[in-house]
Tab-separated table of C-alpha atoms and ligand atoms in Angstrom:
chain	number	residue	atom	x	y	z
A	136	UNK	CA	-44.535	-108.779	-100.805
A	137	UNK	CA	-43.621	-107.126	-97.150
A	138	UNK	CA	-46.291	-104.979	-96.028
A	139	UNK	CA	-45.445	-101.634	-94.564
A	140	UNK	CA	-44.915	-101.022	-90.769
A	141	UNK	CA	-45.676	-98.251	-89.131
A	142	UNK	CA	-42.131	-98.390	-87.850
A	143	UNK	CA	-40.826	-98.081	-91.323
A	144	UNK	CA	-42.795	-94.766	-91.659
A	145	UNK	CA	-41.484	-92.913	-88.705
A	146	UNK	CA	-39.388	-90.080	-88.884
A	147	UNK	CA	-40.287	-89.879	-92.868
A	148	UNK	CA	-39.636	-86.130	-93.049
A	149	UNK	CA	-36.387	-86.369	-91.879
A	150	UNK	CA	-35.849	-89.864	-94.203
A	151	UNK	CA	-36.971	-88.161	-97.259
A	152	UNK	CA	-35.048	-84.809	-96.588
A	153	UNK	CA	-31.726	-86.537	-96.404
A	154	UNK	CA	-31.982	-88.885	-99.230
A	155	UNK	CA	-33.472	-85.116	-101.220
A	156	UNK	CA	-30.189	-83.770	-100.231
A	157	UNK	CA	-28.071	-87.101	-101.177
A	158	UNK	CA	-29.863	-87.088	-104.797
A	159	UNK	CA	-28.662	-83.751	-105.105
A	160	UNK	CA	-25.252	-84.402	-104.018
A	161	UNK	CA	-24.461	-87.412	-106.268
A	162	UNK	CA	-26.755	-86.897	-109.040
A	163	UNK	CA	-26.653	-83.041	-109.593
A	164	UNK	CA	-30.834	-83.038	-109.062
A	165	UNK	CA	-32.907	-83.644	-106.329
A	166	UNK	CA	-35.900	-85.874	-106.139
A	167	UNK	CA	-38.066	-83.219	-108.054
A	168	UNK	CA	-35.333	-82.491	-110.665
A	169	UNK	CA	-35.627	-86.350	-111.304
A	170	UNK	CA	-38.881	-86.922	-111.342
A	171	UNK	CA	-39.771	-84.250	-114.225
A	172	UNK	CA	-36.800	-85.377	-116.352
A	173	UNK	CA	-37.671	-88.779	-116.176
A	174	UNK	CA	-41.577	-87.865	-117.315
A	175	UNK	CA	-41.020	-84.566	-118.808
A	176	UNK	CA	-43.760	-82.879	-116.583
A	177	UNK	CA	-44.263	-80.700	-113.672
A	178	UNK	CA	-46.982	-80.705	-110.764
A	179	UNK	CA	-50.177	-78.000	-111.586
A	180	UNK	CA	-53.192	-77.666	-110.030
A	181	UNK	CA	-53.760	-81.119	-109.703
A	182	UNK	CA	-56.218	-82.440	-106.613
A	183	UNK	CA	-55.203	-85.535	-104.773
A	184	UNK	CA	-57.481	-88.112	-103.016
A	185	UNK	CA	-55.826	-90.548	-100.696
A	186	UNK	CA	-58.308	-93.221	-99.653
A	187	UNK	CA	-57.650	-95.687	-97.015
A	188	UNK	CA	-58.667	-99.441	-97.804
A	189	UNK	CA	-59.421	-102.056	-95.346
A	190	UNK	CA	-59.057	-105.388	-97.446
A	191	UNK	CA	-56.685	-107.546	-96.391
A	192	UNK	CA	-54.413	-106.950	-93.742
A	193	UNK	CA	-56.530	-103.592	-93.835
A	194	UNK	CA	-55.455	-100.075	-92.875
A	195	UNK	CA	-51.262	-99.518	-92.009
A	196	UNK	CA	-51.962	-96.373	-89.013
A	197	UNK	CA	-49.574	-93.892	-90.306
A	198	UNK	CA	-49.570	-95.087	-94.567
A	199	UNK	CA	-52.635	-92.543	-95.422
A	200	UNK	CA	-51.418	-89.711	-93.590
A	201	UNK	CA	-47.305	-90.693	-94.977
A	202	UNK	CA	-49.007	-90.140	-98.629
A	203	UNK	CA	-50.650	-86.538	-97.395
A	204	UNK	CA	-47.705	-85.405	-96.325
A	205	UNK	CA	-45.453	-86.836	-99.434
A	206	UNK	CA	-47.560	-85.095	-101.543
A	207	UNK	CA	-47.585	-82.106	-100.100
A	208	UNK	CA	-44.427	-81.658	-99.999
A	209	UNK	CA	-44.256	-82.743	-103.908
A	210	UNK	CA	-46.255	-79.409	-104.144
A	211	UNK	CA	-49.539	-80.915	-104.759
A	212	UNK	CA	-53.339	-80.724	-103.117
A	213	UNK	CA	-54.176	-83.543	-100.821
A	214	UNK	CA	-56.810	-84.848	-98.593
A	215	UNK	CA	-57.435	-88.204	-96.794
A	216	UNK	CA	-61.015	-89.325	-97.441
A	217	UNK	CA	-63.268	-89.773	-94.238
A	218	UNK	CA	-64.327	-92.869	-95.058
A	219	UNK	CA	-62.730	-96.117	-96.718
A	220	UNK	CA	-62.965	-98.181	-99.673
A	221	UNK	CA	-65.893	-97.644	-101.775
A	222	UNK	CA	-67.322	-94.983	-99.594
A	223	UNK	CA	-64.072	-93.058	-99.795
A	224	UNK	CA	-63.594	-93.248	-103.682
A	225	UNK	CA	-67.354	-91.767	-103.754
A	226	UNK	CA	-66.099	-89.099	-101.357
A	227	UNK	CA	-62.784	-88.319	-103.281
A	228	UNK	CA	-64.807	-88.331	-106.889
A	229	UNK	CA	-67.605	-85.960	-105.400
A	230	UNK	CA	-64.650	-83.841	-103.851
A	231	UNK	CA	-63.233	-82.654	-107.356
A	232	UNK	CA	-59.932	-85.065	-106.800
A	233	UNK	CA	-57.965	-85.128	-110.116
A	234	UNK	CA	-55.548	-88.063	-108.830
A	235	UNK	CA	-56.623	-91.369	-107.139
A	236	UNK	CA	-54.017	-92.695	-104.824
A	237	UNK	CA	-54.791	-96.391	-102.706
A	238	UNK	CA	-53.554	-99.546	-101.771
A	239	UNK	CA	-54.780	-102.898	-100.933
A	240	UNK	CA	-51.977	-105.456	-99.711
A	241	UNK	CA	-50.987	-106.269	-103.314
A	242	UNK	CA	-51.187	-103.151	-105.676
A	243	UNK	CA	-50.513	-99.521	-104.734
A	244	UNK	CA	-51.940	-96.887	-107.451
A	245	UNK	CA	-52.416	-93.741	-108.890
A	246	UNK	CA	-54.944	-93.071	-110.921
A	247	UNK	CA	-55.598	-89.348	-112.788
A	248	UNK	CA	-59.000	-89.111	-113.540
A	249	UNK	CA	-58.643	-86.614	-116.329
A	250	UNK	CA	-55.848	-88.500	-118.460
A	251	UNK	CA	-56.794	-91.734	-117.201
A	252	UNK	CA	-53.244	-92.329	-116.951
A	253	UNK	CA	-52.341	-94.951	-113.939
A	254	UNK	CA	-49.458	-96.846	-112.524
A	255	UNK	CA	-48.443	-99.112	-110.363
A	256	UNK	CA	-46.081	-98.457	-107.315
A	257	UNK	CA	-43.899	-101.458	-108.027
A	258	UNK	CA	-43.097	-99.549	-111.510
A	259	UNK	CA	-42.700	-96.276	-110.835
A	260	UNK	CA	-40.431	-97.219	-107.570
A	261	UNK	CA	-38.482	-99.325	-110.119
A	262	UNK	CA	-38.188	-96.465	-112.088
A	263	UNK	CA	-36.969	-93.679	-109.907
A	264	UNK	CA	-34.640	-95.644	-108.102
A	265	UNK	CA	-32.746	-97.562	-110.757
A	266	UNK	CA	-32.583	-93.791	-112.365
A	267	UNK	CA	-31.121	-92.541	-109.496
A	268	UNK	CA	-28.317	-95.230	-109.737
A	269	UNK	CA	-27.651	-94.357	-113.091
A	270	UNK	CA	-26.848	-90.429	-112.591
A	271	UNK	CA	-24.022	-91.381	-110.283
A	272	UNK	CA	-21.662	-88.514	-111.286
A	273	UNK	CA	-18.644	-90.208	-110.613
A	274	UNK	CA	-19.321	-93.388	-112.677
A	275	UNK	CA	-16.367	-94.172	-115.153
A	276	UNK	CA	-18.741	-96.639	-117.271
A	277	UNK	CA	-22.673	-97.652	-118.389
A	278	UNK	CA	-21.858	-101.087	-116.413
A	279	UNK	CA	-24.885	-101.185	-114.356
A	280	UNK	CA	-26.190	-104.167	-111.463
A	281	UNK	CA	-29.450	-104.913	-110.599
A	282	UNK	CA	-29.618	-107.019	-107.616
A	283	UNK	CA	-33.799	-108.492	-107.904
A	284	UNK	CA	-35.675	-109.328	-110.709
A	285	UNK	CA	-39.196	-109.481	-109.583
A	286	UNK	CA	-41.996	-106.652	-110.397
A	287	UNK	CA	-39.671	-103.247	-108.882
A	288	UNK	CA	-36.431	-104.810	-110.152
A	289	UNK	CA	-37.768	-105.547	-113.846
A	290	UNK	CA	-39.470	-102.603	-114.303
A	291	UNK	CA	-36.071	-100.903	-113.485
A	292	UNK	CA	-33.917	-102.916	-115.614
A	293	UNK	CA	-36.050	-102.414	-118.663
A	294	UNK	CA	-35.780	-98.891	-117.644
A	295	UNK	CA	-31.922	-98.951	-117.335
A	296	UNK	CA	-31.701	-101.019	-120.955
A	297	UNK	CA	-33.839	-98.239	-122.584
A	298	UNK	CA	-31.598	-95.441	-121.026
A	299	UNK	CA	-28.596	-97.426	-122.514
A	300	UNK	CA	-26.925	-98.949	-119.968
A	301	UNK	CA	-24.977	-102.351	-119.890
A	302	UNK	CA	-27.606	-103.966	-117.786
A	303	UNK	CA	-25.710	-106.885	-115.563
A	304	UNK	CA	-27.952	-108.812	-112.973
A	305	UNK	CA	-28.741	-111.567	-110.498
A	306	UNK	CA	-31.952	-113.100	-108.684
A	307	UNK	CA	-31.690	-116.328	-107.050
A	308	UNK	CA	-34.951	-117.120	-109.181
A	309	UNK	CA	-33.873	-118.482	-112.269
A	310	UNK	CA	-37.141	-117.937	-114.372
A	311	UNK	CA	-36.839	-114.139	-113.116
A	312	UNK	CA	-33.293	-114.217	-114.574
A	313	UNK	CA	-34.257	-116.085	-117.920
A	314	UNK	CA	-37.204	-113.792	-118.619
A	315	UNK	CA	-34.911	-110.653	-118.167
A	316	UNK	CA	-32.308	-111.990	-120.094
A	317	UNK	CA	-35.089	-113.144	-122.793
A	318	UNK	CA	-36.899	-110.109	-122.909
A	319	UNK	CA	-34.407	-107.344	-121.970
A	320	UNK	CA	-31.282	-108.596	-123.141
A	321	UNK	CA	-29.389	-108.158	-119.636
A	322	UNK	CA	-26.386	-109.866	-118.826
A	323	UNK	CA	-26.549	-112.853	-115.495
A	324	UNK	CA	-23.957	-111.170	-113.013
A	325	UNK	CA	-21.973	-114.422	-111.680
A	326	UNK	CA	-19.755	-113.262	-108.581
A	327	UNK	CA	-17.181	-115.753	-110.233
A	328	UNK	CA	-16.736	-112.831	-112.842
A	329	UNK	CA	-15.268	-110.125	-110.263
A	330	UNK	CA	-16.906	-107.541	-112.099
A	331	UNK	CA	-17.372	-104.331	-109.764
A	332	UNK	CA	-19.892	-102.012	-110.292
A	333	UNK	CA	-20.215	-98.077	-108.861
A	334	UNK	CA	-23.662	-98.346	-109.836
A	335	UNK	CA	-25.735	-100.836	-108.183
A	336	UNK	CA	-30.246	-101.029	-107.754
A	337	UNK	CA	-31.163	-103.127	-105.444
A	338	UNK	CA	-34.338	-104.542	-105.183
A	339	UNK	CA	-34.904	-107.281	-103.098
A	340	UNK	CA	-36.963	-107.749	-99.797
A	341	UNK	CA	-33.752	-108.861	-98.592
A	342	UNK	CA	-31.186	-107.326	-95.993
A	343	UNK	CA	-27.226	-108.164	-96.838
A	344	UNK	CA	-27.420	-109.117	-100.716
A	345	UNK	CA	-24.162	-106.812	-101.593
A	346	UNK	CA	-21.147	-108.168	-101.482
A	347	UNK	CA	-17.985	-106.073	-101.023
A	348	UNK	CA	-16.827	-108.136	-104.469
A	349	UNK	CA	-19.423	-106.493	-106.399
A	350	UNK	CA	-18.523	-102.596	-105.621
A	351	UNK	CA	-16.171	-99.757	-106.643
A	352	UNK	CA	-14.413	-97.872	-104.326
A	353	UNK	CA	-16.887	-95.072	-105.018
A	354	UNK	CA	-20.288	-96.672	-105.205
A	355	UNK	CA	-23.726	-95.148	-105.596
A	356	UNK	CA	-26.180	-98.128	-104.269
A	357	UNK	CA	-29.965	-97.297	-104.936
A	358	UNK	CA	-32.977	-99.288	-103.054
A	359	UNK	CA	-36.247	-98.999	-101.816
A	360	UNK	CA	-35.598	-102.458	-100.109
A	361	UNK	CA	-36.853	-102.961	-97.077
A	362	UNK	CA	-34.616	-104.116	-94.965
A	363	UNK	CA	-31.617	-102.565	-96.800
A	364	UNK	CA	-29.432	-104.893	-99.072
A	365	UNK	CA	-26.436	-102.865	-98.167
A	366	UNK	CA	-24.641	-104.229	-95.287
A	367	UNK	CA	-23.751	-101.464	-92.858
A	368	UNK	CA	-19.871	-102.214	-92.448
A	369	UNK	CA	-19.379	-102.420	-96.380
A	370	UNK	CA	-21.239	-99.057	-96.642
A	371	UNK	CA	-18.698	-97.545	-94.292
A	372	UNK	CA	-15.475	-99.259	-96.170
A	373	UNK	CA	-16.047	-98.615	-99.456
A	374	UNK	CA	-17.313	-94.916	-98.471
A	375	UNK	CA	-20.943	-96.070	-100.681
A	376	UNK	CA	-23.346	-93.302	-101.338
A	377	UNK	CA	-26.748	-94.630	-100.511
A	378	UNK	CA	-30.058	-93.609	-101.378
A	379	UNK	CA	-32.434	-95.457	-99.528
A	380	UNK	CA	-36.022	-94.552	-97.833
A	381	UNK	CA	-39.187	-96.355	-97.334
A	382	UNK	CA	-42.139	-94.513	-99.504
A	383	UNK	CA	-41.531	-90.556	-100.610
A	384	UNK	CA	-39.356	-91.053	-103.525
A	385	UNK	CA	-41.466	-94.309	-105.185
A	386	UNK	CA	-44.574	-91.581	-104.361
A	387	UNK	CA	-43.215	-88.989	-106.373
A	388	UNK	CA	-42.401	-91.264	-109.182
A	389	UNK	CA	-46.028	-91.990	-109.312
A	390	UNK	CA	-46.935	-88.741	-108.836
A	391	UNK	CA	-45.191	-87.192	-111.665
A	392	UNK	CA	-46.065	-90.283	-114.104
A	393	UNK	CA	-49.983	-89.637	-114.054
A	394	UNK	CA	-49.968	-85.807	-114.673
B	250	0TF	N1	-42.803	-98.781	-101.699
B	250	0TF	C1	-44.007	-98.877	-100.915
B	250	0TF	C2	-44.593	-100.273	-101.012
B	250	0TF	C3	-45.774	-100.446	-100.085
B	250	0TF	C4	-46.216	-101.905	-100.044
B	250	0TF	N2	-45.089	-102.797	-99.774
B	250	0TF	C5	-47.258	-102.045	-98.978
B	250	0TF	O1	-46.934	-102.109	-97.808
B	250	0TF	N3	-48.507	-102.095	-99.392
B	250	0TF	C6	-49.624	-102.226	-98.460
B	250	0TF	C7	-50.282	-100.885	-98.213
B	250	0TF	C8	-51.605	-101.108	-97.493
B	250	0TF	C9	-52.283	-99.790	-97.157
B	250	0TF	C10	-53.590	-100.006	-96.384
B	250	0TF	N4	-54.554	-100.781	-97.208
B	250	0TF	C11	-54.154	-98.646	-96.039
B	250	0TF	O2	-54.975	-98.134	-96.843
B	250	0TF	O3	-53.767	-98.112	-94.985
């Protein structure tokens, strides 16, 4: 999985206002609007503890300080424990915090304290963001493409099938593929088929995986991929609504699953 830079993190107000105002624009809500009809709640009084953790590649500078302000401006209570790790979940319990949030360089979670409800950030990101595809306004069908199929892209095709959506999609690992199709009942996108879609999640630690044989003329195209699987030049052709941005949205999703 790629890590975080603090490059990818800059600027995240301004990241997270546009793609607000995109979500509105294509899908008729914005990130919030989303976010409590996909869980059916809405933030209270809720405390949250954000505690940096030095295992592995240890602490990203700006990542702790990203999540304050994310969840801030989700309309919840924050703070950034003093210390790390073990010393900062102490801290966070003996500071009243409702919500756990903390990553090491393989999981990202929340954890609510009182409901003892928790997810995963791979989930939740899968979640919002194959959502968002799917309230593209101007989509003429439920034909659906998921471009990935490991723990984000799963988690939002099973999401997608559930919603009722003809699921089509690709990952260049066949196992990934044969489980989904197995388990979820998708259908294996082949570019030989021509299909285009005006809905597309992408989910890939890839840059350049869409194709402009895959796409409408109006497209909605939905990642939290890092670098973006939407080629710059095809965006601009085909006119391609995209919602992309590095941490706030997946943040949210989390948010709003654990209250
Ligand atoms: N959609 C967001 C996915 C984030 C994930 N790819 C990552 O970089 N995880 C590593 C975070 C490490 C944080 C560090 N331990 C700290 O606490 O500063």
């Amino acid at each position: 999985m790629a890590l975080l830079t603090p490059e990818d993190l800059e600027n995240l107000s301004m990241q997270l206002e546009e793609n607000d105002e995109m979500a509105k624009r294509i899908t008729g809500l914005d990130i919030k609007g989303i976010c409590s009809a996909l869980y059916g709640t809405e933030p209270g009084s809720e405390k949250v503890a954000i505690i940096p953790i030095t295992a592995g590649n240890g602490i990203i500078s700006t990542f702790t300080s990203s999540l304050l302000f994310i969840v801030q401006y989700f309309g919840f209570e924050g703070f950034v424990t003093e210390h790390p790790d073990v010393t900062g979940y102490y801290e966070a319990v003996s500071e009243g915090a409702d919500i756990i949030m903390m990553a090491d360089d393989h999981i990202f979670t929340a954890h609510n304290l009182r409901n003892e409800k928790i997810v995963s950030n791979h989930v939740a990101t899968g979640v919002i963001y194959a959502d968002i595809a799917s309230r593209f306004q101007e989509a003429k069908s439920k034909d659906i493409l998921v471009i990935g199929l490991g723990r984000v892209g799963y988690a939002g095709a099973c999401h997608l099938v559930n919603k009722g959506f003809n699921v089509y999609a690709c990952d260049p690992n066949k196992e990934f593929l044969q489980k989904a199709v197995d388990e979820l009942g998708i259908k294996p996108y082949c570019s030989d088929d021509r299909k285009k879609f005006s809905m597309v999640f992408e989910a890939t630690p890839n840059a350049n995986t869409i194709s402009e044989g895959m796409i409408e003329e109006r497209c909605l195209v939905s990642t939290p991929g890092i670098p973006c699987g939407l080629p710059p030049e095809i965006g601009q052709k085909y006119h391609v609504d995209l919602v992309m941005e590095p941490l706030a949205i997946g943040v949210a999703s989390m948010l709003y699953s654990v209250i």
